Amino acid sequence: MAVSEQTLTSRQLETLSINTIRTLAIDAVQQANSGHPGAPMALAPVAYCLWQYFLRFDPADPVWPNRDRFILSNGHASMLLYATLYLAQVRGTNPEYESTGEFAVTLDDIKRFRQIDSKTPGHPEYRVTAGVETTTGPLGQGVGNSVGVAIASKWLAARFNRPGFEIFNYNVYAFCGDGDLMEGVGSEAASLAGHLKLPNLCWIYDNNRVTLDGPADASFTEDVGERFSAYGWNVVHVTDANDLNVLASAYSTFEQTKDRPTLIIVNTHIGYGAPHKQDTNEAHGEPLGEEEARLAKKFYGWPEDAKFYVPDGVLEHFQQGIGKRGRELRSAWSKLFGEYEKKYPELADEIDRMQRRELPQGWDKNLPSFPADAKGMATRDSSGKVLNVIAQSVPWLMGGSADLATSDRTRLKFEGAGDFQAGSYGGRNLHFGVREHAMGAAVNGLAISKIRPYSGTFFNFNDYMKPSVRLAALMEIPCIFIYTHDSIGLGEDGPTHQPIEQLAQLRATPELLLFRPADANEVVEAWKVIMQLQHKPVALVLTRQAVPTLDRSKYAPASGVAKGAYILAEAPGGKPDLILMGTGSEVSLCLTAYDQLTSEGIKTRVVSMPCWTLFEEQSDEYKEQVLPRSVKARVSVEAASTLGWDRYVGPTGKIIGMRRFGASAPAKDLFKKFGFTTEKVVQAAREAIAQSK
Ligand SMILES: Cc1ncc(C[n+]2csc(CCOP(=O)(O)OP(=O)(O)O)c2C)c(N)n1
Ligand SMILES: [Mg+2]
């Protein structure tokens, strides 16, 4: 679609609209006395051209499933997005994903930029503001997400489109700056997108040669275009951000490029129009100041003293552009979808459920139950089996691993699961390569596209993707992060690979649920809880080594996992003098200690605690029932950092954990060396009993 013949008046309206975006950004940042005016001032025409002439987006329905996605990866330019959402009159949505008819962002919201409870926080936040597709601010995450969103679009098309019914074909546009392209995650994501040849992905690079510290050439001198060409992208240059015709032709080139992603490098002037601050980092990270703001407005031909001024005709102009075009596109789609529903009711039902994050009927059929077995199996293995069962009933459960699928057991092996690759976009096994961070960001992109995604890697390498996991939690999106090789129990690979502090770190993350199941049946129960989550990400932490499958006729059922912690083995008579507690592979150690202590007449209880956060959410009565205050002799056993266990063992308790990094040796030798033996647990129990008296 090219910019149509313009009359003089509509050219003037274009300029007015662009300058409205600029001055709203200037005024909002000035009023908040914080924020970044420079990037919105520069990028206003780039955003305007995209929204007004290209983006297939209906402001009246910001959750229309086939809308083009706009991601502002340089989230510090948030006012660019808020001003655009306001001018395009994007509507709000409720938690049921219905349009409320209210505006997503009003002029009052813009006046309350960066204030408490406003819809215009410092950086764009998913869930807070309708029309914000993903939370951005930590540079590189947005472009990382965009790859997942583009994968989702291609996968949805492969699964749901039928001859004459192109239900999914949306494009993904991501604005980004020097920072996004310097960050490792941006490079990983670009490399992955190039490999996958995603033709629906367009990054628009704000090439202003400035970062926060000053000229970008203090740290960033590579040839970005050459780099992206080498990744396999189509690279397009726009030498003047204010030339709408050239911008439009760049966007058209993207639309016509069917065999690879597109990078549009736009040369811009940060703080465009501010005479003393343009092209300097002074247009960045702080308000322009009253005087400079006035001079910029003068440059734009604006009334110099007007604040938050929206000239007549601007809102109507957007309505006649994106408003009208978006409405027509969406109603044509709705009509098509109506026919599709009649012809393919089952597929339409799947699409509908996905939008609401509901599961298909019978999603939990065929779930295994594992017989007691002293030798047992690794929880990575039981999880791999469960994943492969559930994935057959939940067609939109998909994911992959950062080059460790054979080790982390995340591969979908059943007939038809397939690999997602250029040329086979219907596959459900993603190959992220050794790119954990881009994997995390892409998985977030899949989740905001309403696919149920999982990732896989060694637990220790969560460190390489942690920023994305944090954003999944902040966004409250149901990603499933699978981590295997969860402790020194991985053995010979040694301390470089043995996680210590990772459990404590993820337990400290709000909104995230961490599960460390003790045996195969706890794994099944964990998956049951996980699949029903709609608004929480999960870390599922699994062993490399075999753990016994517990005899559930002897011990409590594994369904206790749903409460986060439960009494696994009770003291004879039900009144314990001692509580042993642990997670994962150390639970069976608690049980062998239990046998010995019980045989010595010490009334012992064992509590399995696979998910602390869920346990904390239980009633006071339940918590008191599991960990009665009166029982002061307590021992925790977990082969990880001891941080946090004091909460459960109390001042007279004993914590068996890792107070140093691990070592390279066979697992059994490591467990012995670091005190994870029945003998040591029994000894700690005796000490705890003595201390508690
Ligand atoms: C991961 C991360 N590191 C640091 C920052 C702080 N930060 C915000 S904007 C910015 C400068 C980014 O420069 P660029 O991407 O070129 O944006 P421009 O200044 O051109 O708008 C920095 C370092 C951040 N938001 N995220
Ligand atoms: Mg820059």
XYZ file of C-alpha atoms and ligand atoms in Angstrom:
720
model
C 0.000 0.000 0.000
C 1.520 3.329 -1.009
C 0.700 6.743 0.404
C -2.118 7.905 -1.834
C -2.094 11.181 -3.710
C -2.152 13.865 -1.090
C -4.026 17.093 -1.287
C -2.357 20.075 0.264
C -4.708 19.973 3.199
C -4.045 16.383 4.030
C -0.291 16.988 3.758
C -0.768 19.752 6.295
C -2.810 17.425 8.456
C -0.017 14.903 8.300
C 2.470 17.452 9.543
C 0.060 18.611 12.219
C -0.456 15.026 13.360
C 3.249 14.297 13.526
C 3.913 17.483 15.440
C 1.067 16.668 17.815
C 2.851 13.438 18.723
C 6.056 15.412 19.240
C 4.577 18.158 21.382
C 2.526 15.737 23.494
C 5.770 13.906 24.256
C 7.543 17.150 25.097
C 4.732 18.345 27.366
C 4.176 15.029 29.129
C 7.879 14.641 29.927
C 8.059 18.279 31.030
C 5.039 17.855 33.315
C 6.310 14.583 34.782
C 9.711 16.197 35.086
C 11.170 12.905 33.931
C 11.294 10.764 30.835
C 12.737 10.756 27.334
C 11.379 13.337 24.866
C 14.091 13.036 22.204
C 13.290 9.668 20.653
C 9.536 10.359 20.260
C 10.344 13.729 18.644
C 12.558 11.969 16.110
C 10.411 8.922 15.496
C 7.032 10.646 15.271
C 6.910 10.542 11.440
C 8.149 6.951 11.372
C 5.359 5.850 13.735
C 2.810 8.056 12.027
C 3.531 6.606 8.579
C 3.319 3.053 9.875
C 0.111 3.489 11.849
C -1.716 5.698 9.428
C -0.907 3.831 6.206
C 0.304 0.309 6.906
C -0.539 -1.182 10.286
C -3.506 -3.540 10.005
C -4.940 -2.642 13.354
C -8.440 -1.603 14.354
C -8.356 0.934 17.184
C -11.849 -0.216 18.178
C -10.626 -3.767 18.835
C -7.042 -3.862 20.065
C -7.228 -7.624 20.700
C -8.423 -8.624 17.240
C -6.450 -11.861 16.794
C -5.159 -11.083 13.307
C -4.028 -7.518 14.005
C -0.532 -6.488 13.059
C 1.594 -6.112 16.174
C 3.479 -2.952 17.002
C 6.271 -3.333 19.567
C 8.240 -0.418 20.949
C 11.470 -2.126 21.936
C 13.089 1.191 22.811
C 10.540 1.450 25.611
C 12.034 4.665 26.987
C 10.307 6.322 24.027
C 6.988 5.346 25.644
C 5.389 8.730 24.968
C 5.622 7.945 21.259
C 3.348 4.982 21.838
C 0.991 6.711 24.280
C 0.523 9.696 21.977
C -0.144 7.361 19.058
C -2.615 5.229 21.034
C -4.398 8.409 22.070
C -4.518 9.958 18.603
C -5.613 6.693 16.987
C -8.319 6.509 19.688
C -7.506 2.935 20.617
C -10.133 1.460 22.952
C -9.619 -0.281 26.260
C -10.222 -3.939 27.048
C -11.351 -5.840 30.135
C -9.816 -8.995 31.605
C -12.189 -11.071 29.446
C -10.434 -9.597 26.395
C -13.512 -7.610 25.388
C -13.412 -4.040 24.194
C -14.836 -1.763 26.865
C -15.482 1.194 24.582
C -13.413 3.421 26.855
C -10.233 4.881 25.480
C -6.994 3.056 26.206
C -5.195 6.380 26.692
C -6.882 9.759 27.116
C -5.382 13.214 27.082
C -5.756 13.171 30.874
C -3.729 9.975 31.008
C -1.000 11.706 29.020
C -1.070 14.581 31.496
C -0.529 11.974 34.197
C 2.491 10.411 32.482
C 4.614 8.444 34.970
C 2.226 9.062 37.892
C 0.831 6.573 40.379
C -1.801 4.194 38.935
C -1.766 5.950 35.566
C -2.204 4.163 32.240
C 0.980 5.850 31.106
C 3.815 4.372 33.178
C 7.427 5.311 32.423
C 7.852 2.325 30.149
C 5.051 0.566 28.259
C 3.480 -2.185 30.328
C 1.449 -5.063 28.999
C -1.743 -5.459 31.097
C -1.696 -1.814 32.199
C -2.510 -0.174 28.878
C -4.612 -1.616 26.058
C -2.715 -1.467 22.784
C 0.607 -2.122 24.493
C 1.515 -5.510 23.069
C 4.385 -6.264 25.426
C 6.312 -4.734 28.303
C 9.488 -3.049 27.143
C 12.196 -0.949 28.740
C 15.012 -3.412 29.389
C 16.610 -2.908 25.987
C 16.573 -5.821 23.583
C 13.553 -7.577 25.099
C 10.994 -6.107 22.713
C 12.872 -7.146 19.596
C 13.374 -10.535 21.248
C 9.627 -10.823 21.846
C 8.933 -9.811 18.257
C 10.604 -12.978 16.989
C 8.255 -15.105 19.117
C 5.261 -13.125 17.891
C 6.357 -13.602 14.279
C 6.862 -17.339 14.881
C 3.361 -17.468 16.365
C 1.843 -15.732 13.328
C 3.465 -18.233 10.993
C 2.491 -21.206 13.141
C -1.108 -20.031 13.498
C -1.315 -19.603 9.738
C 0.038 -23.102 9.147
C -2.386 -24.641 11.619
C -5.566 -22.711 10.961
C -5.565 -21.262 7.446
C -7.547 -23.148 4.843
C -8.047 -22.537 1.123
C -9.983 -19.288 0.852
C -9.619 -18.683 4.575
C -6.516 -16.742 5.423
C -7.407 -16.344 9.089
C -3.876 -15.515 10.236
C -1.359 -13.498 8.286
C -0.350 -10.694 10.604
C 2.922 -8.810 10.523
C 5.112 -7.717 13.418
C 6.786 -4.321 13.541
C 9.342 -3.502 16.205
C 10.953 -0.101 16.712
C 14.401 -0.330 18.213
C 17.400 1.833 18.979
C 21.133 1.482 19.283
C 20.703 -0.078 22.712
C 18.448 -2.867 21.423
C 20.992 -3.716 18.767
C 23.948 -3.616 21.139
C 22.324 -5.992 23.607
C 23.167 -9.656 23.187
C 19.526 -10.665 23.227
C 18.884 -8.443 20.208
C 21.689 -10.138 18.290
C 20.564 -13.625 19.291
C 17.012 -12.839 18.254
C 18.078 -11.346 14.916
C 20.227 -14.371 14.178
C 17.342 -16.729 14.977
C 14.848 -14.728 12.900
C 17.267 -14.705 9.970
C 17.709 -18.462 10.242
C 13.946 -18.959 10.298
C 13.534 -16.537 7.367
C 10.511 -14.938 9.023
C 9.101 -12.702 6.288
C 6.458 -11.177 8.561
C 9.000 -9.520 10.829
C 10.124 -5.912 10.402
C 12.477 -4.063 12.731
C 12.763 -0.327 12.363
C 16.098 0.883 13.649
C 16.271 4.414 15.023
C 19.752 5.169 13.731
C 20.403 8.402 15.615
C 24.026 7.697 16.544
C 23.305 8.775 20.124
C 22.871 6.832 23.364
C 22.508 7.970 26.975
C 26.188 8.629 27.504
C 26.628 10.675 24.337
C 27.590 9.878 20.736
C 27.077 6.190 20.040
C 30.483 5.949 18.400
C 32.044 5.892 21.862
C 30.953 2.261 21.992
C 29.091 1.260 18.833
C 30.843 1.550 15.500
C 29.980 -1.628 13.622
C 28.105 -1.622 10.321
C 24.650 -2.676 11.466
C 23.345 -3.095 7.919
C 26.169 -5.447 7.001
C 25.608 -7.391 10.172
C 21.929 -7.921 9.436
C 22.641 -8.804 5.811
C 24.937 -11.495 7.160
C 22.103 -12.740 9.395
C 20.036 -13.155 6.253
C 17.830 -10.087 6.616
C 16.711 -7.709 3.910
C 18.196 -4.315 4.822
C 16.534 -1.097 3.684
C 17.819 2.439 4.293
C 15.803 5.584 4.894
C 18.139 8.539 5.044
C 15.597 11.096 6.243
C 13.060 10.206 8.918
C 10.940 13.184 7.885
C 10.387 11.975 4.323
C 7.070 10.143 4.436
C 7.295 8.952 0.863
C 10.609 7.237 1.402
C 9.357 5.769 4.672
C 6.260 4.465 2.903
C 8.334 2.874 0.204
C 10.489 1.178 2.851
C 7.391 -0.270 4.522
C 6.143 -1.382 1.099
C 9.435 -3.115 0.457
C 8.956 -5.008 3.706
C 5.450 -6.050 2.677
C 6.749 -7.322 -0.640
C 9.681 -9.233 0.828
C 8.450 -12.777 1.215
C 11.587 -14.737 1.949
C 13.268 -13.107 4.981
C 12.851 -10.512 7.713
C 13.404 -6.830 7.005
C 15.468 -4.243 8.855
C 14.645 -0.633 8.009
C 17.506 1.606 9.078
C 16.107 5.087 9.528
C 18.544 7.962 9.997
C 16.984 10.233 12.582
C 17.798 13.255 14.710
C 17.150 12.683 18.395
C 15.310 15.698 19.799
C 14.396 16.786 16.275
C 13.477 20.482 16.309
C 14.983 21.406 19.681
C 17.701 23.827 18.586
C 20.217 23.250 21.372
C 19.542 19.605 22.078
C 18.914 17.967 18.720
C 21.418 15.193 17.954
C 22.745 15.199 21.519
C 22.088 13.016 24.490
C 20.657 16.071 26.244
C 17.409 15.332 24.435
C 17.418 12.068 26.314
C 16.572 11.057 29.848
C 15.360 14.449 31.008
C 12.828 17.128 30.018
C 13.839 19.662 27.401
C 13.218 22.521 29.838
C 10.580 25.242 29.395
C 12.660 27.443 27.150
C 13.892 24.697 24.834
C 10.364 23.279 24.636
C 9.115 26.682 23.514
C 11.823 26.900 20.844
C 11.014 23.424 19.572
C 7.333 24.348 19.320
C 8.282 27.490 17.429
C 10.280 25.340 15.015
C 7.211 23.166 14.421
C 5.067 26.257 13.831
C 3.205 25.478 17.042
C 1.668 27.949 19.477
C 4.660 28.321 21.787
C 2.793 28.491 25.063
C 0.147 25.878 24.316
C 0.437 22.696 26.374
C -1.047 19.318 25.479
C -2.479 20.988 22.405
C -4.296 18.824 19.873
C -5.225 20.926 16.832
C -8.654 20.556 15.272
C -8.782 17.912 12.626
C -5.979 15.720 13.971
C -8.169 13.136 15.709
C -10.467 13.046 12.657
C -7.454 12.616 10.413
C -6.432 9.476 12.315
C -10.015 8.253 12.178
C -10.014 8.617 8.414
C -6.702 6.793 8.173
C -6.013 3.968 10.570
C -9.516 4.181 12.055
C -11.319 3.560 8.786
C -8.765 1.180 7.308
C -8.568 -0.827 10.519
C -12.338 -1.063 10.835
C -12.698 -2.289 7.257
C -9.938 -4.862 7.627
C -11.284 -6.167 10.885
C -14.888 -6.365 9.698
C -13.812 -8.206 6.565
C -11.909 -10.599 8.815
C -14.882 -11.021 11.149
C -17.097 -11.846 8.202
C -14.559 -14.364 6.950
C -14.215 -15.834 10.421
C -18.008 -16.187 10.639
C -17.940 -18.403 7.547
C -14.896 -20.230 8.850
C -16.722 -21.010 12.093
C -19.489 -22.687 10.092
C -17.143 -24.637 7.881
C -14.488 -25.509 10.479
C -16.238 -25.329 13.869
C -13.548 -27.318 15.647
C -10.707 -25.139 14.449
C -12.708 -22.008 15.245
C -13.313 -23.354 18.741
C -9.569 -23.845 19.193
C -8.893 -20.269 18.127
C -11.526 -19.037 20.546
C -10.132 -21.048 23.458
C -6.626 -19.881 22.749
C -7.695 -16.248 22.885
C -9.145 -16.837 26.346
C -6.266 -18.999 27.501
C -8.652 -21.899 28.018
C -7.694 -25.530 27.593
C -9.338 -27.968 25.185
C -11.833 -30.485 26.563
C -10.026 -33.573 27.741
C -6.657 -31.842 27.913
C -5.688 -34.092 30.843
C -6.729 -37.421 29.393
C -4.148 -40.202 29.320
C -2.003 -38.601 31.996
C 0.267 -41.313 33.371
C 0.523 -42.512 36.926
C 3.856 -44.008 37.859
C 4.095 -47.223 39.928
C 6.323 -47.278 42.983
C 9.882 -48.054 42.045
C 12.897 -47.855 44.333
C 15.233 -47.237 41.414
C 12.801 -44.735 39.942
C 13.527 -42.303 37.147
C 14.879 -38.809 36.685
C 12.225 -36.135 36.948
C 13.400 -34.823 33.567
C 12.302 -38.168 32.154
C 8.919 -38.294 33.827
C 8.342 -34.670 32.785
C 9.279 -35.464 29.190
C 6.697 -38.246 29.185
C 3.981 -36.049 30.677
C 4.770 -33.202 28.279
C 4.430 -35.571 25.349
C 1.056 -36.779 26.588
C -0.398 -33.330 27.269
C 0.934 -31.887 24.019
C -1.128 -34.445 22.106
C -4.296 -33.068 23.700
C -3.307 -29.391 23.622
C -2.407 -28.590 20.026
C -1.094 -25.115 20.859
C 1.356 -26.298 23.504
C 4.685 -25.869 21.765
C 8.251 -24.910 22.482
C 11.787 -26.049 22.376
C 15.179 -25.973 23.847
C 18.400 -24.013 23.632
C 20.259 -26.884 21.983
C 19.679 -29.290 24.858
C 16.461 -31.041 23.832
C 18.058 -34.454 24.015
C 19.175 -33.731 27.593
C 16.228 -31.733 28.893
C 13.645 -34.041 27.329
C 11.554 -31.200 25.927
C 11.297 -32.720 22.486
C 7.808 -33.613 21.245
C 8.249 -37.040 19.746
C 4.788 -38.077 18.657
C 3.713 -38.415 15.051
C 3.050 -35.064 13.426
C 4.716 -32.896 16.073
C 7.266 -31.756 13.504
C 9.991 -29.151 13.556
C 9.413 -25.434 13.158
C 11.771 -24.345 10.397
C 11.703 -22.095 7.370
C 9.466 -23.993 4.973
C 7.724 -25.970 7.751
C 6.088 -23.374 9.934
C 3.504 -25.854 11.244
C 6.047 -27.740 13.371
C 5.810 -27.597 17.137
C 9.420 -28.321 18.053
C 11.319 -25.069 18.081
C 15.093 -25.077 17.743
C 16.366 -22.024 19.555
C 20.014 -22.925 19.174
C 22.462 -21.920 21.893
C 20.565 -18.685 22.496
C 18.950 -18.906 25.943
C 18.178 -15.228 26.207
C 16.469 -14.996 22.834
C 14.642 -18.210 23.737
C 13.244 -16.564 26.868
C 12.239 -13.443 24.975
C 10.722 -15.444 22.104
C 8.769 -17.650 24.501
C 7.302 -14.465 25.979
C 6.395 -13.421 22.439
C 4.637 -16.753 21.899
C 2.715 -16.373 25.157
C 1.431 -12.904 24.304
C 0.318 -14.438 21.002
C -1.809 -16.868 23.040
C 0.263 -19.937 22.252
C 1.115 -22.014 25.318
C 4.897 -22.029 25.147
C 7.673 -23.830 26.964
C 11.429 -23.586 26.861
C 14.147 -25.956 27.973
C 17.699 -25.653 29.196
C 19.909 -26.568 32.159
C 18.831 -24.826 35.339
C 22.163 -23.089 35.669
C 21.670 -21.415 32.310
C 18.588 -19.664 33.550
C 21.149 -16.996 34.316
C 21.448 -16.479 30.561
C 17.711 -15.829 30.168
C 16.781 -14.390 33.534
C 15.790 -10.904 32.254
C 13.128 -12.452 30.030
C 11.848 -14.709 32.810
C 11.478 -11.640 34.985
C 9.434 -9.916 32.293
C 7.202 -12.979 31.905
C 6.467 -12.605 35.617
C 5.910 -8.873 35.358
C 3.569 -9.407 32.404
C 1.827 -12.310 34.174
C 1.946 -14.523 31.113
C 1.817 -18.327 31.368
C 5.207 -19.367 30.016
C 6.562 -22.735 31.097
C 10.306 -22.542 31.647
C 11.639 -26.088 31.992
C 15.001 -26.518 33.664
C 16.850 -29.790 34.127
C 20.181 -30.674 35.746
C 18.901 -28.943 38.832
C 21.698 -29.411 41.388
C 25.107 -30.899 42.153
C 23.272 -34.121 41.294
C 24.180 -33.478 37.667
C 27.634 -34.671 38.678
C 30.742 -34.615 36.546
C 30.099 -31.410 34.591
C 31.113 -29.667 37.782
C 30.537 -26.301 39.439
C 30.256 -24.344 36.177
C 27.054 -26.263 35.488
C 25.744 -26.835 39.004
C 23.108 -24.311 40.074
C 23.322 -23.047 43.645
C 21.551 -19.699 43.994
C 19.043 -20.104 41.144
C 16.250 -21.561 43.284
C 16.421 -18.668 45.744
C 16.489 -16.164 42.920
C 13.398 -17.492 41.186
C 11.518 -18.027 44.455
C 12.097 -14.342 45.126
C 10.491 -13.352 41.815
C 6.907 -12.127 42.266
C 4.131 -13.792 40.222
C 6.325 -16.723 39.214
C 5.681 -20.253 40.476
C 8.693 -22.492 40.909
C 8.137 -26.263 41.147
C 10.824 -28.716 42.159
C 8.982 -32.051 42.230
C 10.292 -34.981 44.263
C 9.303 -37.904 42.063
C 7.507 -38.899 38.887
C 4.035 -38.543 40.381
C 4.777 -35.107 41.773
C 5.833 -34.228 38.244
C 2.405 -35.287 36.939
C 0.664 -33.225 39.595
C 2.871 -30.222 38.936
C 1.973 -30.350 35.240
C -1.726 -30.504 36.173
C -1.399 -27.276 38.132
C 0.803 -25.656 35.505
C -1.517 -26.308 32.588
C -4.426 -24.608 34.329
C -2.518 -21.399 35.001
C -3.571 -18.486 32.830
C -1.622 -15.594 34.238
C 1.516 -16.922 35.862
C 4.784 -18.155 34.453
C 6.371 -21.283 35.858
C 9.858 -22.572 36.433
C 9.789 -26.379 36.437
C 13.025 -27.611 37.975
C 13.990 -31.220 37.293
C 16.739 -33.698 38.022
C 19.201 -35.292 35.674
C 19.638 -38.285 37.981
C 17.074 -40.932 38.865
C 14.991 -40.451 42.009
C 12.824 -43.193 43.544
C 9.175 -43.222 42.561
C 7.548 -43.131 45.969
C 5.052 -45.759 47.074
C 1.878 -43.743 47.359
C 0.072 -46.539 49.219
C 2.574 -45.915 51.977
C 2.856 -42.127 51.622
C 0.337 -39.364 50.949
C -0.899 -38.871 47.394
C 1.106 -36.572 45.153
C -1.969 -34.380 44.616
C -0.687 -32.441 47.634
C 1.557 -30.649 45.131
C -1.406 -28.376 44.319
C -1.050 -26.882 47.785
C 2.643 -26.218 47.351
C 3.667 -28.335 50.357
C 2.074 -31.336 52.012
C 2.637 -33.982 54.658
C 4.224 -36.839 52.767
C 5.019 -39.170 55.664
C 3.305 -38.754 59.011
C 4.622 -39.509 62.456
C 3.068 -42.564 64.096
C 0.046 -41.268 65.979
C 0.026 -38.035 63.987
C 1.846 -35.909 66.573
C 5.393 -35.300 65.385
C 8.304 -34.155 67.534
C 10.388 -33.456 64.452
C 9.744 -32.259 60.906
C 12.021 -33.050 57.984
C 11.331 -30.979 54.904
C 12.803 -30.768 51.451
C 12.215 -30.539 47.742
C 13.066 -32.551 44.656
C 15.780 -35.168 44.900
C 16.331 -34.491 48.616
C 12.830 -35.610 49.613
C 13.734 -39.276 49.281
C 16.711 -38.586 51.524
C 14.299 -37.201 54.124
C 12.365 -40.451 53.813
C 15.343 -42.712 54.491
C 16.194 -40.537 57.498
C 12.537 -40.785 58.531
C 12.742 -44.584 58.511
C 15.778 -44.574 60.741
C 14.494 -41.922 63.149
C 11.100 -43.618 63.376
C 12.747 -46.960 64.121
C 14.555 -45.204 66.957
C 11.212 -44.027 68.318
C 11.540 -40.379 67.238
C 8.175 -39.178 66.025
C 9.047 -37.732 62.635
C 7.054 -36.095 59.866
C 8.274 -35.502 56.313
C 6.945 -32.528 54.371
C 7.491 -32.261 50.636
C 7.602 -28.617 49.541
C 7.679 -28.492 45.732
C 6.292 -24.942 45.430
C 6.852 -22.470 48.272
C 4.755 -19.772 46.662
C 1.649 -21.945 46.413
C 2.150 -23.033 50.006
C 2.287 -19.402 51.115
C -1.069 -18.841 49.404
C -2.805 -21.522 51.507
C -4.971 -20.746 54.526
C -3.346 -20.211 57.901
C -5.089 -23.375 59.074
C -3.517 -25.466 56.363
C -0.070 -24.006 56.927
C -0.395 -24.646 60.664
C -1.534 -28.190 59.956
C 1.525 -28.921 57.787
C 4.095 -27.037 59.870
C 2.609 -26.707 63.380
C 4.206 -23.918 65.351
C 4.538 -26.213 68.345
C 7.016 -28.450 66.541
C 10.280 -26.591 66.870
C 12.685 -29.334 65.850
C 12.939 -28.985 62.089
C 15.448 -29.842 59.421
C 15.409 -28.722 55.798
C 17.315 -30.569 53.100
C 17.892 -29.050 49.679
C 21.020 -29.218 47.529
C 21.051 -25.491 46.848
C 21.617 -22.135 48.544
C 20.249 -22.181 52.086
C 18.748 -18.708 51.623
C 15.096 -18.689 52.624
C 14.909 -21.984 54.504
C 15.244 -20.201 57.845
C 11.639 -19.092 57.277
C 10.520 -22.713 57.564
C 12.982 -24.251 60.008
C 12.862 -21.364 62.489
C 15.563 -20.341 64.964
C 16.101 -23.808 66.399
C 16.063 -25.637 63.098
C 18.880 -26.996 60.957
C 19.441 -26.297 57.279
C 21.267 -28.781 55.115
C 22.171 -27.015 51.902
C 24.993 -25.693 49.743
C 27.142 -22.960 51.255
C 29.679 -23.024 48.449
C 29.894 -23.903 44.765
C 29.828 -27.566 43.841
C 32.553 -29.680 42.267
C 33.244 -32.016 39.407
C 32.704 -35.639 40.430
C 30.135 -38.413 40.220
C 26.879 -37.328 41.845
C 26.991 -39.874 44.639
C 30.408 -38.633 45.726
C 29.229 -35.026 45.660
C 26.144 -35.746 47.758
C 28.385 -37.465 50.259
C 31.000 -34.716 50.284
C 28.445 -31.983 50.803
C 26.506 -33.781 53.524
C 23.451 -35.032 51.703
C 23.373 -38.449 53.385
C 20.918 -40.198 55.647
C 23.522 -40.122 58.363
C 23.908 -36.324 58.194
C 20.162 -35.737 58.117
C 19.699 -37.966 61.156
C 22.521 -36.171 62.944
C 21.016 -32.752 62.122
C 17.651 -34.022 63.362
C 19.139 -34.984 66.702
C 20.764 -31.579 67.008
C 17.515 -29.829 66.125
C 15.684 -31.838 68.778
C 18.337 -30.961 71.345
C 18.276 -27.264 70.398
C 14.519 -27.036 70.508
C 14.273 -28.210 74.102
C 19.063 -3.431 29.498
C 19.066 -1.945 29.655
N 20.197 -1.319 29.968
C 20.210 0.027 30.167
C 19.068 0.753 30.040
C 19.057 2.251 30.323
N 18.854 3.000 29.067
C 17.679 3.523 28.731
S 17.717 4.320 27.269
C 19.357 4.004 27.088
C 20.108 4.505 25.898
C 19.763 3.689 24.750
O 20.285 4.268 23.608
P 19.477 4.070 22.289
O 18.936 2.707 22.228
O 20.353 4.524 21.192
O 18.233 5.025 22.460
P 18.204 6.580 22.096
O 19.057 7.258 23.090
O 18.759 6.720 20.748
O 16.775 6.924 22.189
C 19.839 3.276 28.162
C 21.232 2.862 28.305
C 17.894 0.056 29.709
N 16.724 0.658 29.574
N 17.923 -1.291 29.500
Mg 20.368 5.889 19.804
